[in-house]
Coordinates of C-alpha atoms in Angstrom, one line a residue:
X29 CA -63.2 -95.7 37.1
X30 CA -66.7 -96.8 38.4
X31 CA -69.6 -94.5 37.2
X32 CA -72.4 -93.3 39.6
X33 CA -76.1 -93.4 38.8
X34 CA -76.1 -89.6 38.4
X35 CA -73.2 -89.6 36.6
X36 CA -73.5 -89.0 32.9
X37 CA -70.5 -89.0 30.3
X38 CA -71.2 -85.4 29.9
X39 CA -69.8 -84.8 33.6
X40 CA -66.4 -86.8 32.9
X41 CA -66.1 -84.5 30.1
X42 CA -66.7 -81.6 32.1
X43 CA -64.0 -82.9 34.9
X44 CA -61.6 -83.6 32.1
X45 CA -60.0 -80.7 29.7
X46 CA -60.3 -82.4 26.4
X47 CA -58.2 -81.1 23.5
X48 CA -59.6 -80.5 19.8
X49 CA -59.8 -84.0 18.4
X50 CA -57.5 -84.6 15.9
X51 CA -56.3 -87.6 13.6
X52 CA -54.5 -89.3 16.5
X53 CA -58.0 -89.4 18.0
X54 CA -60.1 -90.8 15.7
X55 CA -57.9 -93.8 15.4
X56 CA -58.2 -94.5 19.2
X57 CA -61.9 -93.5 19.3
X58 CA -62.5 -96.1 16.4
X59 CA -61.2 -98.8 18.7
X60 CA -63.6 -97.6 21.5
X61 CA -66.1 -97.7 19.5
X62 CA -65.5 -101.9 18.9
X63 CA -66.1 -102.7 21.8
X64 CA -68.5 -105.5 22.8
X65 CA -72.2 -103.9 24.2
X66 CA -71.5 -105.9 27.2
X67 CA -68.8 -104.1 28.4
X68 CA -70.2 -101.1 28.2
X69 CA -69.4 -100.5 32.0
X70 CA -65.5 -100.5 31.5
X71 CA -65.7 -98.4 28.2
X72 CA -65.8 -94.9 30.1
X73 CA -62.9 -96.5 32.4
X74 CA -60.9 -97.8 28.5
X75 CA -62.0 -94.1 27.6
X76 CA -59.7 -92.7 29.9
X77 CA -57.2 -94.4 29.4
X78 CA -57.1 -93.8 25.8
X79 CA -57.0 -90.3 26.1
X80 CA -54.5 -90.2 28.9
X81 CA -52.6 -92.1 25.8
X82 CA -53.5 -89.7 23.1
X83 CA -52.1 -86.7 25.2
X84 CA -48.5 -88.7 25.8
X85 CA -48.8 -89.4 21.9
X86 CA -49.9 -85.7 20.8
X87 CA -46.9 -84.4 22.9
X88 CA -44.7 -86.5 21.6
X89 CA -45.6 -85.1 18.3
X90 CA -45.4 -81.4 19.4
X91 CA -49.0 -81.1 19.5
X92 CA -49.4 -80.5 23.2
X93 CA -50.4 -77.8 24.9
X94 CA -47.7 -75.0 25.5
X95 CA -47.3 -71.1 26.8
X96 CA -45.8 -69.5 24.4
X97 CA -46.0 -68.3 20.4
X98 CA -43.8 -71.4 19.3
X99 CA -44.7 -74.7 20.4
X100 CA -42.3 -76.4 22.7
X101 CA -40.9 -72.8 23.4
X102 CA -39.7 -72.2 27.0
X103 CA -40.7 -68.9 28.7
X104 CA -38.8 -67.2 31.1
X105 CA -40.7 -65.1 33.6
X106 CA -37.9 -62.0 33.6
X107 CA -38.6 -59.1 36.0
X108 CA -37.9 -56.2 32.8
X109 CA -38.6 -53.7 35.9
X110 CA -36.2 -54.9 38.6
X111 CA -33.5 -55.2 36.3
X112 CA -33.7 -51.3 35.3
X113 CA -34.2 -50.5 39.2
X114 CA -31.3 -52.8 40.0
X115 CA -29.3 -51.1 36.7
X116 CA -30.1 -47.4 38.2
X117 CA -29.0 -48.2 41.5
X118 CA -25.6 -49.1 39.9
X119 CA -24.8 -46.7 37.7
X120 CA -27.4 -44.0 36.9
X121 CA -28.3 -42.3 40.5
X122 CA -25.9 -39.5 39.9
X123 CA -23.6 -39.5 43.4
X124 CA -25.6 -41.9 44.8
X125 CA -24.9 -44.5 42.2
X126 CA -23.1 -47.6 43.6
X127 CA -20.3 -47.2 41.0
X128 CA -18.0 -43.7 40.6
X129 CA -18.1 -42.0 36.7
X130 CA -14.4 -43.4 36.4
X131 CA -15.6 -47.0 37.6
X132 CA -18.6 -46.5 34.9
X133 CA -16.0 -46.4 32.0
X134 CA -14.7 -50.1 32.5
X135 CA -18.1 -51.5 31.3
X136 CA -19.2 -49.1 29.0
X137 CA -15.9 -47.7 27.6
X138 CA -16.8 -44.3 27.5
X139 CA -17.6 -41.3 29.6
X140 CA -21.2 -40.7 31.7
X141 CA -20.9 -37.8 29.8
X142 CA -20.5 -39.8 26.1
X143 CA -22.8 -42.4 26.6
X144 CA -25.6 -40.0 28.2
X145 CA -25.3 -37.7 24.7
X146 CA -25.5 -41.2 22.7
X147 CA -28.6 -42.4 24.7
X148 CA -30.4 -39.1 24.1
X149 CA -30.0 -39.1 20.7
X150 CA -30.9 -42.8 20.2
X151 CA -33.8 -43.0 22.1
X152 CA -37.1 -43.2 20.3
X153 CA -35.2 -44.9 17.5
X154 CA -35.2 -48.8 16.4
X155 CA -35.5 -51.2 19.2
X156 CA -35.2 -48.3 21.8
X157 CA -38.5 -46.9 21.8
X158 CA -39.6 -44.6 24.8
X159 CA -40.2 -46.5 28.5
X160 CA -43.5 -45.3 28.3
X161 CA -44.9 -47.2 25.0
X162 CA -46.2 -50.0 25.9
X163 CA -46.0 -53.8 24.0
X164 CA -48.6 -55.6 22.4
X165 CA -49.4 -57.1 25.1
X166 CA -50.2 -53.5 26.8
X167 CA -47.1 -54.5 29.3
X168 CA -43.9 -52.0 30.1
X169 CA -41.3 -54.3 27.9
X170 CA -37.4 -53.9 28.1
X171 CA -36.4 -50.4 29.3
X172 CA -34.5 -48.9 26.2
X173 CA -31.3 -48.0 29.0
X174 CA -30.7 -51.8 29.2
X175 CA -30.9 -52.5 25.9
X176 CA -28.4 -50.0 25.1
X177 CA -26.0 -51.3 28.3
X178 CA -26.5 -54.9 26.3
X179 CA -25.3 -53.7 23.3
X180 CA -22.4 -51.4 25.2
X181 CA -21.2 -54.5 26.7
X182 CA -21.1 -57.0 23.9
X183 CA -19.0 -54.2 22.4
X184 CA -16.7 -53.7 25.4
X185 CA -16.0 -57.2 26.3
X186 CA -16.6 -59.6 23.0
X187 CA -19.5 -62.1 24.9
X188 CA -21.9 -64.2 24.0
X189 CA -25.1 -62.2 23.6
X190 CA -26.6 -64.4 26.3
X191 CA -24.2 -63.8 28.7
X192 CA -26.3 -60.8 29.4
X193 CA -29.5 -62.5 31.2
X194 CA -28.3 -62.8 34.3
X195 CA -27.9 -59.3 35.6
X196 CA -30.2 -57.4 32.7
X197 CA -33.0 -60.2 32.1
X198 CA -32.5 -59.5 28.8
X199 CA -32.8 -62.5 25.8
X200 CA -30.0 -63.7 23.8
X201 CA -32.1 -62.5 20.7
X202 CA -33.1 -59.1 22.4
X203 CA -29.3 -58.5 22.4
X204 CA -28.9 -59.5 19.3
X205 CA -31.4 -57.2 17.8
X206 CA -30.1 -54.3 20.3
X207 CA -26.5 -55.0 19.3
X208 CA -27.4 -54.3 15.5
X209 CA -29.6 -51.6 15.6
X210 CA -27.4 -49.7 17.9
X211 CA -24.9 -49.9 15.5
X212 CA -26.5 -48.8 12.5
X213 CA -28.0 -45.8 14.5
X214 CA -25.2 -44.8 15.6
X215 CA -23.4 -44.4 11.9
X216 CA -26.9 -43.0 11.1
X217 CA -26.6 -40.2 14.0
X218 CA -22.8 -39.2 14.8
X219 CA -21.1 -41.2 11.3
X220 CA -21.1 -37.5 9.7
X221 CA -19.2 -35.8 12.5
X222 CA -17.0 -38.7 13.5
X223 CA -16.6 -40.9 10.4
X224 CA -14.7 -40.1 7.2
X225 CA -14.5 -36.1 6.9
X226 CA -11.9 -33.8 6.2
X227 CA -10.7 -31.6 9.4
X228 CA -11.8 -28.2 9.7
X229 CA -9.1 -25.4 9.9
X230 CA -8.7 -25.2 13.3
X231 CA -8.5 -29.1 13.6
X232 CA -5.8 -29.0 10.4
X233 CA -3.7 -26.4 12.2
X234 CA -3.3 -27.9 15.6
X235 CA -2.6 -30.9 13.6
X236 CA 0.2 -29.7 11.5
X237 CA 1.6 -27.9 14.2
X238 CA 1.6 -30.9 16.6
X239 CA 3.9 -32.7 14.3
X240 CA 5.7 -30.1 12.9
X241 CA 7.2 -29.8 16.9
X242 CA 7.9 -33.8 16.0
X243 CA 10.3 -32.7 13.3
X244 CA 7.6 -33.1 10.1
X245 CA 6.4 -30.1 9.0
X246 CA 3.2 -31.1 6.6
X247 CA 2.5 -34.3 7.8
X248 CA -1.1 -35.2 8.3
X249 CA -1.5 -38.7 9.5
X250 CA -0.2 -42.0 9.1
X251 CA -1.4 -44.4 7.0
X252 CA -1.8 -48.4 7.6
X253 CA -3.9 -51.8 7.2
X254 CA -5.3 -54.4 9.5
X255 CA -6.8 -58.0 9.1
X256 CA -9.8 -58.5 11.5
X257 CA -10.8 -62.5 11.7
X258 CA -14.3 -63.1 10.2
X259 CA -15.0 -66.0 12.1
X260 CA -18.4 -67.0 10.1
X261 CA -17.2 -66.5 6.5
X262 CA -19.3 -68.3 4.3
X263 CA -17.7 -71.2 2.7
X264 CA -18.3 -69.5 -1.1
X265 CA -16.4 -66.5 0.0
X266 CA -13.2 -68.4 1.9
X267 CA -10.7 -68.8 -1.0
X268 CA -10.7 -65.2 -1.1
X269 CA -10.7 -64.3 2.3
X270 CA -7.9 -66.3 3.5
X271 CA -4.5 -64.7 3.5
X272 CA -1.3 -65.3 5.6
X273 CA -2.5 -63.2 8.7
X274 CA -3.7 -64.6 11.8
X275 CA -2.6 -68.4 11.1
X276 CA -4.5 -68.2 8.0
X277 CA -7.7 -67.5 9.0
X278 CA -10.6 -65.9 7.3
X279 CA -10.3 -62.0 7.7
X280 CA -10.9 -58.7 6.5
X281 CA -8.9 -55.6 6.3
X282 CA -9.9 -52.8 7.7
X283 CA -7.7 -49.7 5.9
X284 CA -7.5 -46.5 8.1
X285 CA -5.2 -42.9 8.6
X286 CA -5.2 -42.0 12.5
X287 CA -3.2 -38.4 13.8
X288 CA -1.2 -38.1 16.6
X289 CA -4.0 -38.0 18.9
X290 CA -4.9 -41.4 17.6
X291 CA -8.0 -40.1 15.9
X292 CA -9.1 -41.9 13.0
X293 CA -10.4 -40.0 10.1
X294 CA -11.0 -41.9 7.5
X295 CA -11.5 -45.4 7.3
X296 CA -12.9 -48.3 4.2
X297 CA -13.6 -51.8 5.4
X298 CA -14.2 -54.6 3.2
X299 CA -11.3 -56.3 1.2
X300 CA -10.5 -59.7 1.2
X301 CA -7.9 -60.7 3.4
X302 CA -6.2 -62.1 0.4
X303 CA -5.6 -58.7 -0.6
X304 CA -1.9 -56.7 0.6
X305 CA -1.3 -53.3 1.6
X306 CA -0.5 -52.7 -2.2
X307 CA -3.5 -53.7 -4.4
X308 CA -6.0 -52.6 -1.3
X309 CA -5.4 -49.3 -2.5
X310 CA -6.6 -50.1 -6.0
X311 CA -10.7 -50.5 -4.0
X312 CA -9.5 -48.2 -1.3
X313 CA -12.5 -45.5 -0.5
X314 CA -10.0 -42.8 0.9
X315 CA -8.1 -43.1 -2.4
X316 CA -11.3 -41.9 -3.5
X317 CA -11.8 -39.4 -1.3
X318 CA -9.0 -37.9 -2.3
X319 CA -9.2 -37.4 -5.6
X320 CA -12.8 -36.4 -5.7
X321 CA -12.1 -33.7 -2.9
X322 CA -14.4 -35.3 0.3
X323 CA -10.1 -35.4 1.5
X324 CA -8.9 -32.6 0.9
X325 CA -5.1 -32.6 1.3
X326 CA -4.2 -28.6 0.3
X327 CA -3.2 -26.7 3.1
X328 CA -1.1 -23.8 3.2
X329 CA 2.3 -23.7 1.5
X330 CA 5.7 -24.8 3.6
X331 CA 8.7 -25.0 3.9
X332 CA 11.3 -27.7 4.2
X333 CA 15.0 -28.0 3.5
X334 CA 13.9 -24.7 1.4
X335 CA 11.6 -26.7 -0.8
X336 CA 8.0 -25.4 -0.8
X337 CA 4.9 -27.3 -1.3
X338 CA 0.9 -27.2 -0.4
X339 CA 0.2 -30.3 0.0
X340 CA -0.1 -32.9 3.4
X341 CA 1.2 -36.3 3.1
X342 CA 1.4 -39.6 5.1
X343 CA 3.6 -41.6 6.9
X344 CA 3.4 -45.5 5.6
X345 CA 5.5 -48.9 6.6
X346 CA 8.3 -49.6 3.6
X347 CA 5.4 -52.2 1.7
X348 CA 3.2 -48.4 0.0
X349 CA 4.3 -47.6 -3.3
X350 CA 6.1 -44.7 -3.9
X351 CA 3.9 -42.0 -4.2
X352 CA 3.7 -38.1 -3.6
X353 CA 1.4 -38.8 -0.3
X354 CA 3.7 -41.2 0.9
X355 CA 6.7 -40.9 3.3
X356 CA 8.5 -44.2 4.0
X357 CA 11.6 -45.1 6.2
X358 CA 14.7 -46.2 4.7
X359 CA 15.5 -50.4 4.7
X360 CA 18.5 -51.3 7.3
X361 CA 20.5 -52.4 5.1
X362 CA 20.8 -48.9 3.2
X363 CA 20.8 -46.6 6.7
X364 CA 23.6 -49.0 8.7
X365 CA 26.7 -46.8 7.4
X366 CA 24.9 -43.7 7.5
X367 CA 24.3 -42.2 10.6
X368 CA 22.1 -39.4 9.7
X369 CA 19.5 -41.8 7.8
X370 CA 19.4 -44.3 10.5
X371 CA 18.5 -41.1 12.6
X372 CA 15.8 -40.3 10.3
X373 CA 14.4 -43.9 9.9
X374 CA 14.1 -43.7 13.5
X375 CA 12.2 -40.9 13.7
X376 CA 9.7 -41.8 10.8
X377 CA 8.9 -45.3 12.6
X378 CA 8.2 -43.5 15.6
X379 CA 6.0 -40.8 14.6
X380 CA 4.3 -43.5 12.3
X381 CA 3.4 -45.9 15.2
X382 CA 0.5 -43.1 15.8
X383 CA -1.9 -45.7 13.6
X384 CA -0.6 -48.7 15.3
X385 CA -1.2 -47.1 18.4
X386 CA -4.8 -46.0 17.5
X387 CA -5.6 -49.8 16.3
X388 CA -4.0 -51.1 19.3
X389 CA -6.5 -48.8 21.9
X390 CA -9.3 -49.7 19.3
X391 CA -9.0 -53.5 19.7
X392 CA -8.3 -53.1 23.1
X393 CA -11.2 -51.3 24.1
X394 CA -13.8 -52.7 22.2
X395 CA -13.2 -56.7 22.8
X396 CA -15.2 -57.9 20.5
X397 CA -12.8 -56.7 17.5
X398 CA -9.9 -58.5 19.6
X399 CA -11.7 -61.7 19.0
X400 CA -13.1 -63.7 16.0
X401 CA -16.1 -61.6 14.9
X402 CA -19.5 -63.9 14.8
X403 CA -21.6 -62.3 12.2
X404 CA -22.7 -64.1 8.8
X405 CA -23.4 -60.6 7.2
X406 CA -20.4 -58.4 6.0
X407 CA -22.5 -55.5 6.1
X408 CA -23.3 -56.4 10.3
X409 CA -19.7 -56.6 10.8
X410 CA -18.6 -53.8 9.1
X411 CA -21.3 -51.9 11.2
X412 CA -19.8 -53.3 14.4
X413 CA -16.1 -52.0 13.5
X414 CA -17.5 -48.5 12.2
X415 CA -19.4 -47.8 15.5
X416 CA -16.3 -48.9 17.4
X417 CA -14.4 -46.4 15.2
X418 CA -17.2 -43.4 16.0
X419 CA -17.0 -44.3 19.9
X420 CA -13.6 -44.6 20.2
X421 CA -13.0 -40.9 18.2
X422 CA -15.5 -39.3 20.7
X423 CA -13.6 -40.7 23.6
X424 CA -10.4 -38.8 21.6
X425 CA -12.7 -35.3 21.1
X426 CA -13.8 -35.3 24.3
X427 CA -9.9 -35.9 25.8
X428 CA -8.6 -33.3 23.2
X429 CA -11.5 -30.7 24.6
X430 CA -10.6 -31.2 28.3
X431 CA -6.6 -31.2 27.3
X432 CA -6.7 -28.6 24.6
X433 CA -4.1 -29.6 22.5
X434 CA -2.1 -32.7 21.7
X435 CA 0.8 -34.4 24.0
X436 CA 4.2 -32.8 22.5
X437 CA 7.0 -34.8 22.8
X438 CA 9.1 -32.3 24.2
X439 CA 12.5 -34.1 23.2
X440 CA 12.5 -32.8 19.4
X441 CA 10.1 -29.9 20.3
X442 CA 10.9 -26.7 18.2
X443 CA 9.3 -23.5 18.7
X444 CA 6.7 -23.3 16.1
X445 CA 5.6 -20.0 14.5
X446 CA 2.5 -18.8 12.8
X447 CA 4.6 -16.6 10.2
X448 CA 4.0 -17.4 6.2
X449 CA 6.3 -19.3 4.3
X450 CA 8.4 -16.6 2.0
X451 CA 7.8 -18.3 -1.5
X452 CA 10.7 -17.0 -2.9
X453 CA 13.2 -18.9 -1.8
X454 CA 16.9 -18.9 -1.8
X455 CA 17.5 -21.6 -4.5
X456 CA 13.6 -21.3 -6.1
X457 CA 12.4 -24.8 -4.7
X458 CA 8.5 -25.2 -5.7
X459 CA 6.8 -28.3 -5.7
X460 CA 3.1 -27.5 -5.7
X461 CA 0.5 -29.6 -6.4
X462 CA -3.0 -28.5 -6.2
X463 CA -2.0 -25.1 -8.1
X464 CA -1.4 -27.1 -11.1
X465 CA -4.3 -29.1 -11.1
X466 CA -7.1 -27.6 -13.4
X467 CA -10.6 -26.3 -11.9
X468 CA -13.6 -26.8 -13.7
X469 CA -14.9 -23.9 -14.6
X470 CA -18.5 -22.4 -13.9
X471 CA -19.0 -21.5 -17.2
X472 CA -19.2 -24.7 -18.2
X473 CA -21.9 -25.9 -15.4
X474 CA -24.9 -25.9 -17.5
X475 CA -22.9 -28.1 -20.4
X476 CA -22.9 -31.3 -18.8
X477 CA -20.5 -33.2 -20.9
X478 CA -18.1 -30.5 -20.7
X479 CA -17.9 -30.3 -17.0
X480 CA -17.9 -34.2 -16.7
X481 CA -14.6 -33.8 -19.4
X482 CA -13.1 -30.6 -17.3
X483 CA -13.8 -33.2 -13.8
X484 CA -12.2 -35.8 -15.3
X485 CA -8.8 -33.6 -16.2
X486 CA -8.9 -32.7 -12.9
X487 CA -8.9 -36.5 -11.3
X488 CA -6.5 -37.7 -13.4
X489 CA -4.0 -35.0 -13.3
X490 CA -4.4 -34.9 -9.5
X491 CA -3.8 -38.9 -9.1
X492 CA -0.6 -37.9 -11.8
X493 CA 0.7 -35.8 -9.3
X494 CA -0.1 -37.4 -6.0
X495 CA 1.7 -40.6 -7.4
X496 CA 4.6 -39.1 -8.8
X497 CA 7.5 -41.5 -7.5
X498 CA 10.2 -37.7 -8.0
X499 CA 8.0 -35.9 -5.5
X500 CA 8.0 -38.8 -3.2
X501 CA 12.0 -38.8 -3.3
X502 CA 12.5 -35.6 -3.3
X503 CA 10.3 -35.0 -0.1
X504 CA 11.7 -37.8 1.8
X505 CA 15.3 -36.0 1.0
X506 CA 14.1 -33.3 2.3
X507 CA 12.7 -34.4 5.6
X508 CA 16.3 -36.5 6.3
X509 CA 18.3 -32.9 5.8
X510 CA 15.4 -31.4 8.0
X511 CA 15.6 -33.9 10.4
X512 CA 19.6 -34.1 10.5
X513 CA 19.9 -30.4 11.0
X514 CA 17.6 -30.7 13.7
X515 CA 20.1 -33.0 15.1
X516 CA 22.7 -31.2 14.6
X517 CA 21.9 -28.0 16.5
X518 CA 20.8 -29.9 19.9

């Protein structure tokens, strides 16, 4: 480069955008600066060489120039606005939407109707603030109705969070971020009315009436485990999540009762997959909630085989202990020369496939349980199943609300009454439960350490009597003669 006579070495630098001079610089200006006098034409010429130098080696370095908050970062330019136009068009323009209500539920899993009273009640909250509030750059960010069809999605098919780019222009992290706040919100905002609570009466009737046309009079739910693969277990918490399920992966069991209309209840999340169906029940949270009342199992008193009791109990696979809750079926071996127990073996593995059904909708609804589950935090994951849970019971509300009632199976329907149970009974078979366990009294609520004594009386008689192996035979003789005389009059 050849300078004019007007040009000075201020107006190079002015044509030139010269970075802050750092360390790299010095070093090169130092060997500018040995230069012979003489050559002092070709020095601007060696100056610009050296810095053309200097920016290759700064960059090599990471200390180039860049567009973004992290160096080296690469920003996308995503139109935030024409997605949500483009998202509208498909699904939220009421009859004019490019998709019908019944298309809508293959994507989202649920109902216009169950994801519009989710999205009203979420709004405002976590990473789905209002359209209206701006960023800190004072731009319109990420509409909060494609956020929440991110984190639908990752729920309804099992993706990669970045899958989601292409169509919402929405960042892998962004659905990250959605997917978890999402979940926790919704635990926060619907976990009380469709997570872990004890029907109401009207819910408990319809219930014990539903199965009471299925030949078990009493019965609540059914009762059952299942190992969901924790694909990012830590390596300090394998030896105890590995277990013979699923090849021997890492999992974790999620323990759960479901009703005939495959609504789940009650649910605890957490044990190792080491554990069994057996000593889960020693950490189990609905074990809990039964004997400190959240679970309340008294109902009315009935009848069967003219034995009388107020209690509801479960139906469970033959590896549950024998307890008062707990019906089982018979083993083959004992039922092949009997027809009227293979009968009722039948009918108890039937009725009891109500919580294999409601995990097998679960799962396949909501892919991303069907899959590995990529989380390193147990609490994240056990957010994830938990808001499946809550969606997939307000699919089962909403179905039971249009229907009315349950479906019947009309094959071993009897014609069910609303008339008490006479409690005097021909041969004066009682087997009551909650009757005999003691109340505290409310005399004794301002003495603290009486109460806490009268409390604990009352846990441990009622976990004596819910576990009592005689009641658990007893009842089980009971529903065979029920069910054989059933039977026998058709």
């Amino acid at each position: 480069m050849q300078l004019g006579q007007d040009e000075t070495p201020l107006d190079v630098g002015q044509q030139r955008q010269v970075r802050p001079i750092d360390a790299t610089d010095e070093r090169l200006f130092s060997l500018w600066s040995m230069v012979d006098r003489d050559t002092m034409g070709n020095r601007y010429e060696l100056l610009d060489d050296l810095v053309d130098d200097s920016n290759e080696i700064a960059h090599y370095h990471g200390h180039g120039q860049h567009g973004g908050s992290v160096s080296g970062r690469i920003v996308i330019k995503r139109d935030f606005e024409a997605a949500y136009k483009r998202l509208c068009e498909q699904y939220f323009n009421g009859d004019e939407s490019l998709y019908t209500a019944q298309q809508f539920k293959r994507p989202y899993r649920v109902s216009p109707s169950i994801f519009e009273k989710v999205y009203q009640q979420l709004l405002g909250k976590g990473v789905f603030r209002r359209p209206d509030k701006l960023d800190a750059c004072g731009r319109k960010g990420i509409h909060p109705l494609v956020r929440m069809t991110a984190a639908f999605r990752v729920l309804a098919y099992g993706c990669g969070a970045d899958r989601e780019d292409e169509n919402l222009s929405i960042g892998e992290s962004t659905v990250h971020d959605a997917v978890k706040s999402f979940c926790k919100l919704l635990i926060q905002e619907f976990g009380d009315e469709y997570l872990n609570r004890t029907p109401t009466v009207a819910e408990r009737n319809r219930i014990l009436k539903h199965n009471k046309t299925r030949g078990f009079p009493g019965l609540f739910a059914s009762w059952d485990c299942k190992h969901f693969v924790w694909d990012n277990c830590p390596v300090a918490l394998q030896g105890q999540h590995k277990g013979h399920h699923a090849g021997g992966k890492y999992t974790k069991i999620l323990e759960a009762i479901a009703d005939g209309s495959c609504y789940i209840w009650f649910v605890h999340f957490g044990a190792p997959g080491s554990c069994n169906d057996i000593n889960v029940l020693d950490k189990s949270s609905i074990v809990g909630a039964l004997l400190s009342g959240q679970l309340d199992l008294k109902t009315e008193p009935y009848e069967i085989n003219g034995t009388i009791r107020d209690w509801m109990y479960f139906l469970v696979d033959g590896i549950y202990p024998n307890w008062a809750i707990f019906v089982k079926t018979i083993a083959k071996e004992a039922r092949e020369a009997t027809p009227h127990l293979d009968f009722y073996a039948s009918r108890q593995e039937g009725v009891r496939k109500d919580i294999e059904r409601a995990f097998g909708i679960l799962v396949k609804k909501f892919h991303v349980l069907a899959r590995p589950i990529r989380t390193w935090r147990e609490d994240d994951m056990r957010n994830i199943l938990y808001a499946c849970i809550i969606l997939h019971n307000m699919c089962c509300a909403e179905r039971l609300e249009v229907t009315g009632q349950d479906v019947v199976e009309t094959e071993y329907h009897d014609d069910y009454t609303d008339e008490e149970v006479n409690l005097t009974t021909a041969d004066g078979g009682e087997q009551f439960i909650f009757n005999r366990v003691p109340v505290p009294t409310s005399d004794a609520a301002n003495d603290m350490e009486t109460l806490m004594t009268e409390r604990f009386h009352r846990v441990n008689a009622l976990y004596n009597h819910l576990s009592d192996p005689e009641k658990h035979l007893q009842l089980r003789t009971d529903l065979v003669a029920h069910l054989s005389g059933r039977q026998a009059e058709k």
